[in-house]
Coordinates of C-alpha atoms in Angstrom, one line a residue:
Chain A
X1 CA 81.2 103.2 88.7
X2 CA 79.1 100.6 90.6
X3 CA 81.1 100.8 93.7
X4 CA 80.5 102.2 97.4
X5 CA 80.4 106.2 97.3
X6 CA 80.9 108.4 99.8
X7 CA 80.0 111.7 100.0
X8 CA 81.5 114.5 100.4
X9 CA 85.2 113.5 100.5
X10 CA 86.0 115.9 103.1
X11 CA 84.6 118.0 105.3
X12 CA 85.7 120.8 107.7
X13 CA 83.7 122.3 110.6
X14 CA 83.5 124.4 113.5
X15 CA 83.0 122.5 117.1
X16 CA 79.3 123.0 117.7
X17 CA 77.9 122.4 113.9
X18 CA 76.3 119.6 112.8
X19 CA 77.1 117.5 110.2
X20 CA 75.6 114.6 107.8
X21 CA 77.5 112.5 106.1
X22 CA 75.6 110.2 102.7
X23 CA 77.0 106.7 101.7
X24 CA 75.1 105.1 98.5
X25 CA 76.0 101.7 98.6
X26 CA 76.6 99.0 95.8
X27 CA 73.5 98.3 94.4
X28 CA 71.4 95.5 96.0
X29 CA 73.7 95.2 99.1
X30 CA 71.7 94.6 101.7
X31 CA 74.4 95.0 104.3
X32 CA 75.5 98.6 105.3
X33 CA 78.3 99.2 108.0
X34 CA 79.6 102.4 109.1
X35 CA 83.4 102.7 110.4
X36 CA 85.6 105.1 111.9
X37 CA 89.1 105.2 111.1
X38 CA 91.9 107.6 112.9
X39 CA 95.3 108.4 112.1
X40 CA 97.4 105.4 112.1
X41 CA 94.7 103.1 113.2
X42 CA 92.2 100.4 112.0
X43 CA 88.7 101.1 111.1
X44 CA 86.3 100.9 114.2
X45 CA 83.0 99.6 113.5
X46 CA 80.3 102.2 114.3
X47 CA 76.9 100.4 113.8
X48 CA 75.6 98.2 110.7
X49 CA 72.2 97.7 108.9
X50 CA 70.3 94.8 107.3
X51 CA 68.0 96.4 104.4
X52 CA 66.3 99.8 106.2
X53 CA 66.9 98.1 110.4
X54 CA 69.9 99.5 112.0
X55 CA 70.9 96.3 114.2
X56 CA 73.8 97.0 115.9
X57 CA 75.2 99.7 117.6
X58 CA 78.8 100.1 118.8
X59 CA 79.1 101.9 122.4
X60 CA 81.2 104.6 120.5
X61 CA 78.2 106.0 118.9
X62 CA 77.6 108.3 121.4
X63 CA 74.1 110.3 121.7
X64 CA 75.4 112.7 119.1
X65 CA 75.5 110.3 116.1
X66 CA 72.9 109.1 114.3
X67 CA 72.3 107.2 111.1
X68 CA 69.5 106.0 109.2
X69 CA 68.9 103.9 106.2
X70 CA 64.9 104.9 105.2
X71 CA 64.8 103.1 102.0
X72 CA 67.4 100.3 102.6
X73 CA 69.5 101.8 100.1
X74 CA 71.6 105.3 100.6
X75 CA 72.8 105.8 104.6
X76 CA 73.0 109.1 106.2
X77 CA 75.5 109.5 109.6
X78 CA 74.5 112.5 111.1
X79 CA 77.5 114.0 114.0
X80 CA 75.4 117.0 116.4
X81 CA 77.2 119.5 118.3
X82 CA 80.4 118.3 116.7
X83 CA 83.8 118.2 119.0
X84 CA 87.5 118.1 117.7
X85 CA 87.5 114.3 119.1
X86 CA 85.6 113.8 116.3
X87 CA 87.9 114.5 113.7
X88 CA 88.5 110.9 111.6
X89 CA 87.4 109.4 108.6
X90 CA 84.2 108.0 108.3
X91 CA 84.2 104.8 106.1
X92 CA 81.0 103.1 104.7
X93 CA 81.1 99.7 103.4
X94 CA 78.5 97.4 102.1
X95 CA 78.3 93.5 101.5
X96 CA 75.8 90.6 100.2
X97 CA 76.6 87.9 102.4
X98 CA 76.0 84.5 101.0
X99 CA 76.4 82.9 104.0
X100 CA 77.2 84.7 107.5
X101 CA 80.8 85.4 106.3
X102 CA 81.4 87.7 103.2
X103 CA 84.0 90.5 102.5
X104 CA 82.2 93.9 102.4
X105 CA 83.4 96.8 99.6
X106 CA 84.3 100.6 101.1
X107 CA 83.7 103.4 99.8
X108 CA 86.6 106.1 100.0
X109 CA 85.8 107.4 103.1
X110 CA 84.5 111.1 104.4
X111 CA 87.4 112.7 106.5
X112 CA 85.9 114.9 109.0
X113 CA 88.0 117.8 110.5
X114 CA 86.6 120.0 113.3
X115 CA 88.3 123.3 114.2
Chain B
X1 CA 85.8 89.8 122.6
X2 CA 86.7 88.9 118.4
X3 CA 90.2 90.9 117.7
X4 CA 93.0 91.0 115.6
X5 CA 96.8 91.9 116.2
X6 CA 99.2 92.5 113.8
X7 CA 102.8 93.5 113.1
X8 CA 103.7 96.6 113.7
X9 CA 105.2 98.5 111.2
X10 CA 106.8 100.4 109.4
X11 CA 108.4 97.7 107.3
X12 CA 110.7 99.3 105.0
X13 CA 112.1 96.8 101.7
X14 CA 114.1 97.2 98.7
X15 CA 112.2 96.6 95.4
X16 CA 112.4 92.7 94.8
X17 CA 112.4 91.3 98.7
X18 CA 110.3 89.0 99.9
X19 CA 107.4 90.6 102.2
X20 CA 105.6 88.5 105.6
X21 CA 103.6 91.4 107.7
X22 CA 102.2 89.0 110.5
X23 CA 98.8 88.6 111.8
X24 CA 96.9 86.9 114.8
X25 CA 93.8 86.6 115.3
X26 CA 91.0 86.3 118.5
X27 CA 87.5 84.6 117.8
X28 CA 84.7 82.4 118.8
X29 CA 83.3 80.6 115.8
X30 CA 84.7 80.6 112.5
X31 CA 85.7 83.9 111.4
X32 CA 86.3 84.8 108.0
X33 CA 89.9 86.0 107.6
X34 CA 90.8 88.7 105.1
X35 CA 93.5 91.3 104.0
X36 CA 92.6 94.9 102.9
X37 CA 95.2 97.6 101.1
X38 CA 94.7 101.2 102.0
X39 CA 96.6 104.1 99.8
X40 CA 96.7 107.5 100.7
X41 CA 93.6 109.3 101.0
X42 CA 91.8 106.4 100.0
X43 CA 89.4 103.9 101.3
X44 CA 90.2 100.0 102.0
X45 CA 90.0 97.6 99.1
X46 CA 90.2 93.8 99.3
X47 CA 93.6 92.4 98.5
X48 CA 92.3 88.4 99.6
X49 CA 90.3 86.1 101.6
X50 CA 89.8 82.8 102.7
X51 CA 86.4 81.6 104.2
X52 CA 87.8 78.4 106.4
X53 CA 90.9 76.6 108.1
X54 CA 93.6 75.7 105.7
X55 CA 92.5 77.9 102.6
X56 CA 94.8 80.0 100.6
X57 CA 93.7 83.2 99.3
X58 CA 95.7 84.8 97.2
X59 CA 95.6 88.0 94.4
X60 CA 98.3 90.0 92.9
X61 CA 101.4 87.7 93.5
X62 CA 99.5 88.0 97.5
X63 CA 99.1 85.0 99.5
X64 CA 97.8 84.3 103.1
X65 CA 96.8 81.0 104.3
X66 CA 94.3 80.9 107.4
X67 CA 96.1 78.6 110.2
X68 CA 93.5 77.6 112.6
X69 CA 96.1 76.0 114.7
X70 CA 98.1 78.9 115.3
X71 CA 95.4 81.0 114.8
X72 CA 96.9 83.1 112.6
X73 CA 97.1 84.4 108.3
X74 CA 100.6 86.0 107.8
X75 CA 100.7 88.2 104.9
X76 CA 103.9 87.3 101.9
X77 CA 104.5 88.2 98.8
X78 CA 107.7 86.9 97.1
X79 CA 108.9 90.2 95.4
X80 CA 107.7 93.1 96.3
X81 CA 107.1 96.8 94.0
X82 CA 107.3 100.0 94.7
X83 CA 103.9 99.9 93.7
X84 CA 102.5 98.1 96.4
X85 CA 104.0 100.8 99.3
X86 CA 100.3 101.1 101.4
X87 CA 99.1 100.3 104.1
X88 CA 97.6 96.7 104.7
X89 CA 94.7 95.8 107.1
X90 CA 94.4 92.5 108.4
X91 CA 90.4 92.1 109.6
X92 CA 88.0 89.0 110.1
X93 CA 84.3 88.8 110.0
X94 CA 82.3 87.0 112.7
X95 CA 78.7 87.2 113.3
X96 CA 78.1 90.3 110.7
X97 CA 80.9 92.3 112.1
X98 CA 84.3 93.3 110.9
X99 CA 87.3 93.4 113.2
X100 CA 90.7 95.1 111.8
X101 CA 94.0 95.0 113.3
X102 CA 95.8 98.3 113.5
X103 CA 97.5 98.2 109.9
X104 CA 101.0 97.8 108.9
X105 CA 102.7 100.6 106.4
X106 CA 105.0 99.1 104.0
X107 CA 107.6 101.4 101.9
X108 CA 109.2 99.7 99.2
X109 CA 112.1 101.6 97.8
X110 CA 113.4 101.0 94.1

């Protein structure tokens, strides 16, 4: 399978834990994008990198979130002191653009539930 | 700011009916306009594109056209299966971002 993984598929936590979240995506995209999806709602774009540079951050990563990209290949999203607002499902997509429009792949998502 | 609107749903159909879930779209530039399919417990896949004004994209019996005009890339289908009950994403890329509308649920029922 050559597509966009995601792991683990779920996850549940207690409010206060920490959590990491790995995406591996399709080999030799050099676009990575991390989402965040609710019930009944359209993915929200989280933050994106070009090869290992995180470039863009959306104001909803808050000071909790994190995610790196050391070798420009696998992501981690990293969630501290986790709160039940955080409960969603964390999508990772990756793309190749050939120009500065291209259609990115997803993986099938982590869903997150914090008790 | 880029954004996208569409229909809200649920749109419910018989097997066989013909399927338009609307979208509208915000942006400076020139987006990218494309449809995505989510099933249950899964992740988004691509259903169809199209790059630039007045293109068709179209997969699966699928077809949007991206109306600069109107600015707009209404989703049809001309017979619709139970198979395709999901929920589908309209989104467009600007500027190495994706923006998605909310999503639209279609059941199909035989």
């Amino acid at each position: 399978d050559t597509g966009v993984s995601q792991n683990p598929r779920h996850k549940i936590t207690k409010r206060g834990q920490n959590v990491t979240f790995r995406c591996d995506p399709i080999s030799e995209h050099n676009r990575l994008y991390w989402y965040r999806q609710t019930l009944g709602q359209g993915p929200e774009f989280l933050t994106y990198f070009q090869n290992e540079a995180q470039l863009e951050k959306s104001r909803l990563l808050s000071d909790r979130f994190s995610a790196e990209r050391p070798k420009g290949s696998f992501s981690t999203l990293e969630i501290q002191r986790t709160e039940q607002g955080d409960s969603a499902m964390y999508l990772c997509a990756s793309s190749f653009p050939t120009g500065e429009n291209t259609e990115a792949f997803f993986g099938q998502g982590t869903r997150l539930t914090v008790v | 700011g880029d954004s996208v609107t569409q229909m809200e749903g649920p749109v419910t159909l018989s097997e066989e009916a013909f399927l338009t879930i609307n979208c509208t779209y915000t942006a400076t530039g020139y987006p990218s306009l494309f449809w995505y399919v989510q099933y249950p417990g899964e992740g988004l896949q691509l259903l169809l594109k199209a790059t630039k004004a007045d293109d068709k994209g179209s997969n699966k019996g699928f077809e949007a056209t991206y109306r600069k005009e109107t600015t707009s890339f209404h989703l049809e289908k001309g017979s619709v299966q139970v198979s395709d009950s999901a929920v589908y994403f309209c989104a467009l890329s600007n500027f190495n971002k994706f923006y998605f509308g909310s999503g639209t649920k279609l059941n199909v029922k035989p």
